[in-house]
Every structure is written in structure tokens, then in C-alpha cells.
């Protein structure tokens, strides 16, 4: 997937290291899960809430990579974000995330009113490294990119793509794969606007659970974005931000959707495939629902709650 070569980017919807980022102290100390507050974190991998992960205890050094680097990385990413333009989005992962959020805004602010009669409100996106304090509590990038419904914000550690998605799981390292991940998280935002996100926590595990239906719908919504991404004009009647989406791009997205299927993750971790523990759906299910959204471009076709799984 390629962005057109010329054009600026509105980077105001993305922060480095957290809202208002650019050096504020971000960290491990505040726990959203403390005091019985129910927090929900919709992560690409785990789909768990923070209480289960025990991520709210402050200073416990989850994952190893983040502590002590936080404010430095926040500044680093903010400076990088401020310099992003469309051309850089074709070569730089941080700028690619920024430009993808813009493309998502263009598509959703057209499709949400047309298909659901609702005005789209863009979520805020945070690019961070290691660990971050969120409206859902403190979280580490170990859970993968995630969406916090409480704050309606997306969180992405760019290191995830090479280190985990490609390095550990065998997903594609292509730009299309990275954009699909961002689009999946925006799918959770659409679900939050529509009131569907809570179905995940009401029925959190199993091959036909609410959690799996929520995740597959986010994949379908990512496909819906891809369906319109190269034909939806940027504001002011300008050309679409994305000028190409090839069959190789679709193949790369499918490879990636399969790599993050629960059965594949279980197998690659040396575990037995146990459908009863699934939270996101199998490789086959994720591939299938991305393609339903991509082929049909219809929110109605993405009704995973009515589907036989
Ligand atoms: Zn998800």
C-alpha cells in the first residue's frame, strides 16, 4: 500500500508517548485497575483486562524494555511525528502509522454517517515504547497494539511490528500488514461508538464467544477500510491519501491475520490448540472476516454477532 508522494499530514491526532506527550512523565505508577474500577483493554493479542494481567501494580517492570526509557522515547516519537509527511509515510513506520490514522479518518468519517447514520469522532492515537499509563491503567507493549475504550485511544509501540509480529509470529513485515493492525484498532473504536465493544467482556472466551465476535468484527472493519482506502478523497476534494493497494498487499494482510490467529499463536508458543481459551479467533476466521469487509465494504456484512461461527 503506497501513499501518494506529495501532501502534508495533519499530525494532531497522534502523540508520542501519550496524550499531550513530548516529555511528560509517563509511566507505571497509576493503576486504573485499583479500587475496583473495571477497566477494559482490547489488545491485539490478549484481549484481556488489566486486572488479569496484573499490570496495574506500578513499577513492576513488566516486559523489561520500557522502564527508564519512557520520557526519552516520548520525546523522540513526538519529534518524529511532527516531521511526518506523506512521502515519509512510505518509508518510516512512525509516519506510516500517522498517515494510516488519517486515511482511516477519511474513510470512517464518510462511511459511519452513510452506513450507520452516526457522525465519526476520530480516536486519539499514541505511539509509545515499552510501557504507558492509559485511561485503562498502566499497560506494557507486551500485549501488542491496543485500544482503550475508556479513553477512546489507540496505543501502538512501533517495535511490535518487527520484533513480535514478524520476528515471533511470522506475520508480514510489509506496510500493508502494519496498516491492517492500525485499522483493526480503529475497528474497536467504531465498535465503541456503536455500543458493541462491551460484548467482549460479557462473554470473554471460546471460539464463538463475544470476545471473538468483537475481534473478528474489528478485522472485518479493517477490511472495510481497505475497501474504500484508495477511493475516498482526502478533505477538500484532494486525492485519496493511499494511491495503491495491490493483490500482494492483500496477501500480506492475510498472512498477518493468520499469524495472529489464536490457534497459530498457541501452536507457535508450543501449546496445545485449545479453542475454549480463544479470545480473538482462529487464523482461518481472521482471514475470512478481513476478506468479508474488504470484498463487501459493508458494516452490515460485518455483523459477526449474528453470524454462525
Ligand atoms: Zn482487537
mmCIF file of N, CA, C and O in Angstrom, residues 34-113:
data_model
loop_
_atom_site.group_PDB
_atom_site.id
_atom_site.type_symbol
_atom_site.label_atom_id
_atom_site.label_comp_id
_atom_site.label_asym_id
_atom_site.label_seq_id
_atom_site.Cartn_x
_atom_site.Cartn_y
_atom_site.Cartn_z
ATOM 1 N N UNK A 34 -6.968 -0.329 40.076
ATOM 2 C CA UNK A 34 -7.025 -0.242 41.536
ATOM 3 C C UNK A 34 -8.384 0.267 41.982
ATOM 4 O O UNK A 34 -8.984 1.111 41.342
ATOM 5 N N UNK A 35 -8.867 -0.256 43.083
ATOM 6 C CA UNK A 35 -10.086 0.280 43.669
ATOM 7 C C UNK A 35 -11.342 -0.224 43.002
ATOM 8 O O UNK A 35 -12.392 0.384 43.112
ATOM 9 N N UNK A 36 -11.250 -1.330 42.343
ATOM 10 C CA UNK A 36 -12.447 -1.964 41.811
ATOM 11 C C UNK A 36 -12.987 -1.325 40.549
ATOM 12 O O UNK A 36 -14.056 -1.667 40.074
ATOM 13 N N UNK A 37 -12.270 -0.380 39.997
ATOM 14 C CA UNK A 37 -12.722 0.205 38.738
ATOM 15 C C UNK A 37 -12.545 -0.840 37.641
ATOM 16 O O UNK A 37 -11.485 -1.428 37.499
ATOM 17 N N UNK A 38 -13.592 -1.074 36.909
ATOM 18 C CA UNK A 38 -13.476 -2.070 35.845
ATOM 19 C C UNK A 38 -12.824 -1.424 34.634
ATOM 20 O O UNK A 38 -13.307 -0.435 34.109
ATOM 21 N N UNK A 39 -11.722 -1.968 34.251
ATOM 22 C CA UNK A 39 -11.045 -1.437 33.077
ATOM 23 C C UNK A 39 -11.013 -2.498 31.999
ATOM 24 O O UNK A 39 -10.950 -3.687 32.270
ATOM 25 N N UNK A 40 -11.064 -2.048 30.790
ATOM 26 C CA UNK A 40 -11.063 -2.965 29.665
ATOM 27 C C UNK A 40 -9.981 -2.529 28.696
ATOM 28 O O UNK A 40 -9.848 -1.362 28.377
ATOM 29 N N UNK A 41 -9.214 -3.465 28.301
ATOM 30 C CA UNK A 41 -8.147 -3.189 27.349
ATOM 31 C C UNK A 41 -8.309 -4.179 26.215
ATOM 32 O O UNK A 41 -8.278 -5.378 26.429
ATOM 33 N N UNK A 42 -8.531 -3.680 25.042
ATOM 34 C CA UNK A 42 -8.711 -4.569 23.903
ATOM 35 C C UNK A 42 -7.387 -4.651 23.162
ATOM 36 O O UNK A 42 -7.043 -3.766 22.401
ATOM 37 N N UNK A 43 -6.660 -5.693 23.421
ATOM 38 C CA UNK A 43 -5.338 -5.815 22.829
ATOM 39 C C UNK A 43 -5.376 -6.731 21.615
ATOM 40 O O UNK A 43 -6.213 -7.619 21.519
ATOM 41 N N UNK A 44 -4.455 -6.495 20.742
ATOM 42 C CA UNK A 44 -4.392 -7.297 19.529
ATOM 43 C C UNK A 44 -4.223 -8.780 19.842
ATOM 44 O O UNK A 44 -4.776 -9.640 19.194
ATOM 45 N N UNK A 45 -3.443 -9.054 20.844
ATOM 46 C CA UNK A 45 -3.204 -10.452 21.198
ATOM 47 C C UNK A 45 -4.148 -10.981 22.248
ATOM 48 O O UNK A 45 -4.803 -11.968 22.081
ATOM 49 N N UNK A 46 -4.097 -10.324 23.376
ATOM 50 C CA UNK A 46 -4.589 -10.992 24.568
ATOM 51 C C UNK A 46 -6.044 -10.706 24.865
ATOM 52 O O UNK A 46 -6.736 -11.553 25.402
ATOM 53 N N UNK A 47 -6.505 -9.523 24.524
ATOM 54 C CA UNK A 47 -7.904 -9.215 24.755
ATOM 55 C C UNK A 47 -8.302 -9.353 26.202
ATOM 56 O O UNK A 47 -9.427 -9.718 26.522
ATOM 57 N N UNK A 48 -7.394 -9.095 27.077
ATOM 58 C CA UNK A 48 -7.673 -9.305 28.496
ATOM 59 C C UNK A 48 -7.851 -7.967 29.182
ATOM 60 O O UNK A 48 -7.485 -6.935 28.656
ATOM 61 N N UNK A 49 -8.413 -7.994 30.377
ATOM 62 C CA UNK A 49 -8.421 -6.748 31.116
ATOM 63 C C UNK A 49 -7.185 -6.698 31.998
ATOM 64 O O UNK A 49 -6.507 -7.687 32.229
ATOM 65 N N UNK A 50 -6.904 -5.521 32.468
ATOM 66 C CA UNK A 50 -5.623 -5.303 33.144
ATOM 67 C C UNK A 50 -5.546 -6.012 34.481
ATOM 68 O O UNK A 50 -4.469 -6.349 34.950
ATOM 69 N N UNK A 51 -6.684 -6.242 35.101
ATOM 70 C CA UNK A 51 -6.654 -6.955 36.372
ATOM 71 C C UNK A 51 -6.063 -8.353 36.196
ATOM 72 O O UNK A 51 -5.280 -8.823 36.992
ATOM 73 N N UNK A 52 -6.464 -8.983 35.100
ATOM 74 C CA UNK A 52 -5.963 -10.336 34.862
ATOM 75 C C UNK A 52 -4.461 -10.335 34.625
ATOM 76 O O UNK A 52 -3.761 -11.258 35.016
ATOM 77 N N UNK A 53 -3.999 -9.289 33.992
ATOM 78 C CA UNK A 53 -2.567 -9.231 33.694
ATOM 79 C C UNK A 53 -1.747 -8.757 34.869
ATOM 80 O O UNK A 53 -0.535 -8.926 34.887
ATOM 81 N N UNK A 54 -2.416 -8.140 35.832
ATOM 82 C CA UNK A 54 -1.675 -7.598 36.958
ATOM 83 C C UNK A 54 -0.766 -6.459 36.563
ATOM 84 O O UNK A 54 0.312 -6.264 37.112
ATOM 85 N N UNK A 55 -1.225 -5.687 35.593
ATOM 86 C CA UNK A 55 -0.364 -4.630 35.081
ATOM 87 C C UNK A 55 -0.538 -3.321 35.819
ATOM 88 O O UNK A 55 0.030 -2.320 35.457
ATOM 89 N N UNK A 56 -1.340 -3.355 36.870
ATOM 90 C CA UNK A 56 -1.680 -2.077 37.476
ATOM 91 C C UNK A 56 -0.887 -1.804 38.734
ATOM 92 O O UNK A 56 -1.172 -0.880 39.464
ATOM 93 N N UNK A 57 0.106 -2.601 38.994
ATOM 94 C CA UNK A 57 0.717 -2.521 40.308
ATOM 95 C C UNK A 57 1.876 -1.548 40.389
ATOM 96 O O UNK A 57 2.441 -1.353 41.448
ATOM 97 N N UNK A 58 2.236 -0.954 39.279
ATOM 98 C CA UNK A 58 3.190 0.142 39.392
ATOM 99 C C UNK A 58 4.617 -0.303 39.604
ATOM 100 O O UNK A 58 4.959 -0.963 40.578
ATOM 101 N N UNK A 59 5.458 0.054 38.699
ATOM 102 C CA UNK A 59 6.886 -0.151 38.908
ATOM 103 C C UNK A 59 7.314 -1.600 38.911
ATOM 104 O O UNK A 59 8.397 -1.928 39.378
ATOM 105 N N UNK A 60 6.511 -2.468 38.376
ATOM 106 C CA UNK A 60 6.893 -3.871 38.442
ATOM 107 C C UNK A 60 7.765 -4.287 37.257
ATOM 108 O O UNK A 60 8.175 -5.426 37.164
ATOM 109 N N UNK A 61 8.029 -3.374 36.402
ATOM 110 C CA UNK A 61 8.994 -3.650 35.341
ATOM 111 C C UNK A 61 8.501 -4.644 34.315
ATOM 112 O O UNK A 61 9.236 -5.502 33.848
ATOM 113 N N UNK A 62 7.254 -4.518 33.931
ATOM 114 C CA UNK A 62 6.715 -5.518 33.009
ATOM 115 C C UNK A 62 7.466 -5.498 31.690
ATOM 116 O O UNK A 62 7.657 -4.461 31.091
ATOM 117 N N UNK A 63 7.841 -6.655 31.295
ATOM 118 C CA UNK A 63 8.325 -6.784 29.928
ATOM 119 C C UNK A 63 9.759 -6.346 29.716
ATOM 120 O O UNK A 63 10.385 -6.726 28.769
ATOM 121 N N UNK A 64 10.251 -5.568 30.587
ATOM 122 C CA UNK A 64 11.680 -5.288 30.536
ATOM 123 C C UNK A 64 12.110 -4.137 29.663
ATOM 124 O O UNK A 64 13.053 -3.455 30.006
ATOM 125 N N UNK A 65 11.404 -3.876 28.594
ATOM 126 C CA UNK A 65 12.003 -2.950 27.643
ATOM 127 C C UNK A 65 11.697 -1.485 27.939
ATOM 128 O O UNK A 65 12.363 -0.599 27.449
ATOM 129 N N UNK A 66 10.688 -1.250 28.751
ATOM 130 C CA UNK A 66 10.211 0.107 28.811
ATOM 131 C C UNK A 66 10.783 0.979 29.909
ATOM 132 O O UNK A 66 11.068 2.145 29.701
ATOM 133 N N UNK A 67 10.951 0.406 31.059
ATOM 134 C CA UNK A 67 11.205 1.261 32.207
ATOM 135 C C UNK A 67 12.471 2.095 32.039
ATOM 136 O O UNK A 67 13.490 1.613 31.590
ATOM 137 N N UNK A 68 12.355 3.330 32.416
ATOM 138 C CA UNK A 68 13.523 4.187 32.351
ATOM 139 C C UNK A 68 13.715 4.852 31.007
ATOM 140 O O UNK A 68 14.468 5.792 30.883
ATOM 141 N N UNK A 69 12.986 4.385 30.000
ATOM 142 C CA UNK A 69 13.161 4.980 28.677
ATOM 143 C C UNK A 69 11.971 5.825 28.296
ATOM 144 O O UNK A 69 11.934 6.390 27.219
ATOM 145 N N UNK A 70 11.012 5.877 29.204
ATOM 146 C CA UNK A 70 9.734 6.402 28.776
ATOM 147 C C UNK A 70 9.763 7.834 28.279
ATOM 148 O O UNK A 70 9.328 8.110 27.185
ATOM 149 N N UNK A 71 10.278 8.739 29.106
ATOM 150 C CA UNK A 71 10.159 10.124 28.672
ATOM 151 C C UNK A 71 11.056 10.371 27.461
ATOM 152 O O UNK A 71 10.718 11.144 26.579
ATOM 153 N N UNK A 72 12.165 9.698 27.400
ATOM 154 C CA UNK A 72 13.037 9.834 26.234
ATOM 155 C C UNK A 72 12.349 9.393 24.965
ATOM 156 O O UNK A 72 12.361 10.091 23.956
ATOM 157 N N UNK A 73 11.686 8.246 25.017
ATOM 158 C CA UNK A 73 11.036 7.754 23.807
ATOM 159 C C UNK A 73 9.848 8.622 23.436
ATOM 160 O O UNK A 73 9.545 8.804 22.272
ATOM 161 N N UNK A 74 9.172 9.175 24.450
ATOM 162 C CA UNK A 74 8.044 10.049 24.153
ATOM 163 C C UNK A 74 8.511 11.246 23.339
ATOM 164 O O UNK A 74 7.910 11.622 22.338
ATOM 165 N N UNK A 75 9.628 11.829 23.751
ATOM 166 C CA UNK A 75 10.136 12.992 23.029
ATOM 167 C C UNK A 75 10.603 12.598 21.643
ATOM 168 O O UNK A 75 10.348 13.281 20.660
ATOM 169 N N UNK A 76 11.277 11.476 21.591
ATOM 170 C CA UNK A 76 11.776 11.005 20.300
ATOM 171 C C UNK A 76 10.635 10.821 19.311
ATOM 172 O O UNK A 76 10.685 11.286 18.176
ATOM 173 N N UNK A 77 9.579 10.168 19.745
ATOM 174 C CA UNK A 77 8.474 9.920 18.824
ATOM 175 C C UNK A 77 7.726 11.200 18.489
ATOM 176 O O UNK A 77 7.262 11.373 17.369
ATOM 177 N N UNK A 78 7.586 12.084 19.468
ATOM 178 C CA UNK A 78 6.859 13.318 19.172
ATOM 179 C C UNK A 78 7.587 14.128 18.099
ATOM 180 O O UNK A 78 6.969 14.654 17.178
ATOM 181 N N UNK A 79 8.907 14.214 18.231
ATOM 182 C CA UNK A 79 9.681 14.966 17.237
ATOM 183 C C UNK A 79 9.536 14.327 15.858
ATOM 184 O O UNK A 79 9.406 15.012 14.835
ATOM 185 N N UNK A 80 9.560 13.008 15.841
ATOM 186 C CA UNK A 80 9.408 12.277 14.578
ATOM 187 C C UNK A 80 8.015 12.513 13.979
ATOM 188 O O UNK A 80 7.871 12.734 12.780
ATOM 189 N N UNK A 81 7.012 12.452 14.828
ATOM 190 C CA UNK A 81 5.632 12.656 14.364
ATOM 191 C C UNK A 81 5.483 14.055 13.766
ATOM 192 O O UNK A 81 4.875 14.232 12.704
ATOM 193 N N UNK A 82 6.063 15.042 14.443
ATOM 194 C CA UNK A 82 5.919 16.426 13.979
ATOM 195 C C UNK A 82 6.491 16.625 12.578
ATOM 196 O O UNK A 82 6.096 17.547 11.868
ATOM 197 N N UNK A 83 7.441 15.789 12.197
ATOM 198 C CA UNK A 83 8.089 15.952 10.889
ATOM 199 C C UNK A 83 7.500 15.054 9.800
ATOM 200 O O UNK A 83 8.002 15.022 8.684
ATOM 201 N N UNK A 84 6.453 14.328 10.135
ATOM 202 C CA UNK A 84 5.913 13.385 9.148
ATOM 203 C C UNK A 84 5.208 14.097 7.998
ATOM 204 O O UNK A 84 4.494 15.075 8.194
ATOM 205 N N UNK A 85 5.428 13.603 6.816
ATOM 206 C CA UNK A 85 4.600 13.974 5.673
ATOM 207 C C UNK A 85 4.293 12.696 4.896
ATOM 208 O O UNK A 85 4.713 11.605 5.292
ATOM 209 N N UNK A 86 3.560 12.823 3.815
ATOM 210 C CA UNK A 86 3.109 11.620 3.112
ATOM 211 C C UNK A 86 4.263 10.816 2.538
ATOM 212 O O UNK A 86 4.251 9.586 2.535
ATOM 213 N N UNK A 87 5.265 11.516 2.041
ATOM 214 C CA UNK A 87 6.392 10.797 1.458
ATOM 215 C C UNK A 87 7.097 9.934 2.510
ATOM 216 O O UNK A 87 7.416 8.776 2.262
ATOM 217 N N UNK A 88 7.293 10.508 3.679
ATOM 218 C CA UNK A 88 7.938 9.724 4.746
ATOM 219 C C UNK A 88 7.081 8.536 5.174
ATOM 220 O O UNK A 88 7.588 7.537 5.672
ATOM 221 N N UNK A 89 5.773 8.674 5.007
ATOM 222 C CA UNK A 89 4.889 7.577 5.416
ATOM 223 C C UNK A 89 5.142 6.317 4.597
ATOM 224 O O UNK A 89 4.787 5.219 5.011
ATOM 225 N N UNK A 90 5.766 6.447 3.454
ATOM 226 C CA UNK A 90 6.082 5.267 2.645
ATOM 227 C C UNK A 90 7.373 4.578 3.072
ATOM 228 O O UNK A 90 7.662 3.462 2.634
ATOM 229 N N UNK A 91 8.147 5.227 3.940
ATOM 230 C CA UNK A 91 9.421 4.604 4.325
ATOM 231 C C UNK A 91 9.624 4.514 5.832
ATOM 232 O O UNK A 91 10.468 3.758 6.300
ATOM 233 N N UNK A 92 8.854 5.225 6.611
ATOM 234 C CA UNK A 92 9.096 5.330 8.042
ATOM 235 C C UNK A 92 7.877 4.795 8.804
ATOM 236 O O UNK A 92 6.744 5.199 8.526
ATOM 237 N N UNK A 93 8.110 3.892 9.727
ATOM 238 C CA UNK A 93 6.985 3.227 10.397
ATOM 239 C C UNK A 93 6.137 4.199 11.203
ATOM 240 O O UNK A 93 4.903 4.126 11.180
ATOM 241 N N UNK A 94 6.783 5.113 11.922
ATOM 242 C CA UNK A 94 6.015 6.059 12.737
ATOM 243 C C UNK A 94 5.127 6.927 11.843
ATOM 244 O O UNK A 94 3.934 7.118 12.118
ATOM 245 N N UNK A 95 5.705 7.439 10.766
ATOM 246 C CA UNK A 95 4.906 8.274 9.847
ATOM 247 C C UNK A 95 3.827 7.452 9.150
ATOM 248 O O UNK A 95 2.755 7.965 8.822
ATOM 249 N N UNK A 96 4.111 6.182 8.928
ATOM 250 C CA UNK A 96 3.097 5.310 8.314
ATOM 251 C C UNK A 96 1.896 5.168 9.248
ATOM 252 O O UNK A 96 0.740 5.187 8.806
ATOM 253 N N UNK A 97 2.159 5.031 10.532
ATOM 254 C CA UNK A 97 1.049 4.953 11.496
ATOM 255 C C UNK A 97 0.231 6.245 11.449
ATOM 256 O O UNK A 97 -0.998 6.223 11.396
ATOM 257 N N UNK A 98 0.928 7.387 11.445
ATOM 258 C CA UNK A 98 0.237 8.679 11.424
ATOM 259 C C UNK A 98 -0.632 8.801 10.170
ATOM 260 O O UNK A 98 -1.823 9.152 10.242
ATOM 261 N N UNK A 99 -0.049 8.486 9.020
ATOM 262 C CA UNK A 99 -0.792 8.627 7.768
ATOM 263 C C UNK A 99 -1.956 7.643 7.705
ATOM 264 O O UNK A 99 -3.016 7.954 7.141
ATOM 265 N N UNK A 100 -1.766 6.464 8.271
ATOM 266 C CA UNK A 100 -2.854 5.482 8.276
ATOM 267 C C UNK A 100 -4.027 5.984 9.113
ATOM 268 O O UNK A 100 -5.188 5.806 8.743
ATOM 269 N N UNK A 101 -3.733 6.633 10.231
ATOM 270 C CA UNK A 101 -4.847 7.182 11.028
ATOM 271 C C UNK A 101 -5.606 8.244 10.230
ATOM 272 O O UNK A 101 -6.828 8.355 10.351
ATOM 273 N N UNK A 102 -4.898 8.988 9.408
ATOM 274 C CA UNK A 102 -5.562 9.991 8.568
ATOM 275 C C UNK A 102 -6.443 9.328 7.507
ATOM 276 O O UNK A 102 -7.558 9.763 7.244
ATOM 277 N N UNK A 103 -5.914 8.286 6.893
ATOM 278 C CA UNK A 103 -6.695 7.552 5.900
ATOM 279 C C UNK A 103 -7.936 6.938 6.552
ATOM 280 O O UNK A 103 -9.035 6.960 5.985
ATOM 281 N N UNK A 104 -7.751 6.405 7.748
ATOM 282 C CA UNK A 104 -8.889 5.826 8.466
ATOM 283 C C UNK A 104 -9.941 6.888 8.767
ATOM 284 O O UNK A 104 -11.144 6.627 8.670
ATOM 285 N N UNK A 105 -9.485 8.061 9.134
ATOM 286 C CA UNK A 105 -10.444 9.143 9.412
ATOM 287 C C UNK A 105 -11.229 9.498 8.152
ATOM 288 O O UNK A 105 -12.441 9.688 8.196
ATOM 289 N N UNK A 106 -10.523 9.574 7.015
ATOM 290 C CA UNK A 106 -11.210 9.907 5.764
ATOM 291 C C UNK A 106 -12.301 8.881 5.452
ATOM 292 O O UNK A 106 -13.433 9.232 5.100
ATOM 293 N N UNK A 107 -11.950 7.602 5.582
ATOM 294 C CA UNK A 107 -12.914 6.549 5.241
ATOM 295 C C UNK A 107 -14.062 6.502 6.250
ATOM 296 O O UNK A 107 -15.239 6.510 5.875
ATOM 297 N N UNK A 108 -13.717 6.495 7.534
ATOM 298 C CA UNK A 108 -14.774 6.332 8.544
ATOM 299 C C UNK A 108 -15.676 7.559 8.640
ATOM 300 O O UNK A 108 -16.870 7.442 8.923
ATOM 301 N N UNK A 109 -15.118 8.743 8.404
ATOM 302 C CA UNK A 109 -15.995 9.918 8.518
ATOM 303 C C UNK A 109 -16.938 10.007 7.320
ATOM 304 O O UNK A 109 -17.896 10.775 7.335
ATOM 305 N N UNK A 110 -16.700 9.203 6.306
ATOM 306 C CA UNK A 110 -17.669 9.053 5.216
ATOM 307 C C UNK A 110 -18.615 7.878 5.468
ATOM 308 O O UNK A 110 -19.830 7.988 5.333
ATOM 309 N N UNK A 111 -18.032 6.736 5.827
ATOM 310 C CA UNK A 111 -18.833 5.507 5.918
ATOM 311 C C UNK A 111 -19.700 5.439 7.174
ATOM 312 O O UNK A 111 -20.808 4.882 7.124
ATOM 313 N N UNK A 112 -19.232 5.958 8.289
ATOM 314 C CA UNK A 112 -20.051 5.865 9.514
ATOM 315 C C UNK A 112 -21.372 6.614 9.357
ATOM 316 O O UNK A 112 -22.424 6.049 9.677
ATOM 317 N N UNK A 113 -21.363 7.847 8.830
ATOM 318 C CA UNK A 113 -22.658 8.508 8.594
ATOM 319 C C UNK A 113 -23.490 7.796 7.529
ATOM 320 O O UNK A 113 -24.705 7.642 7.694
#
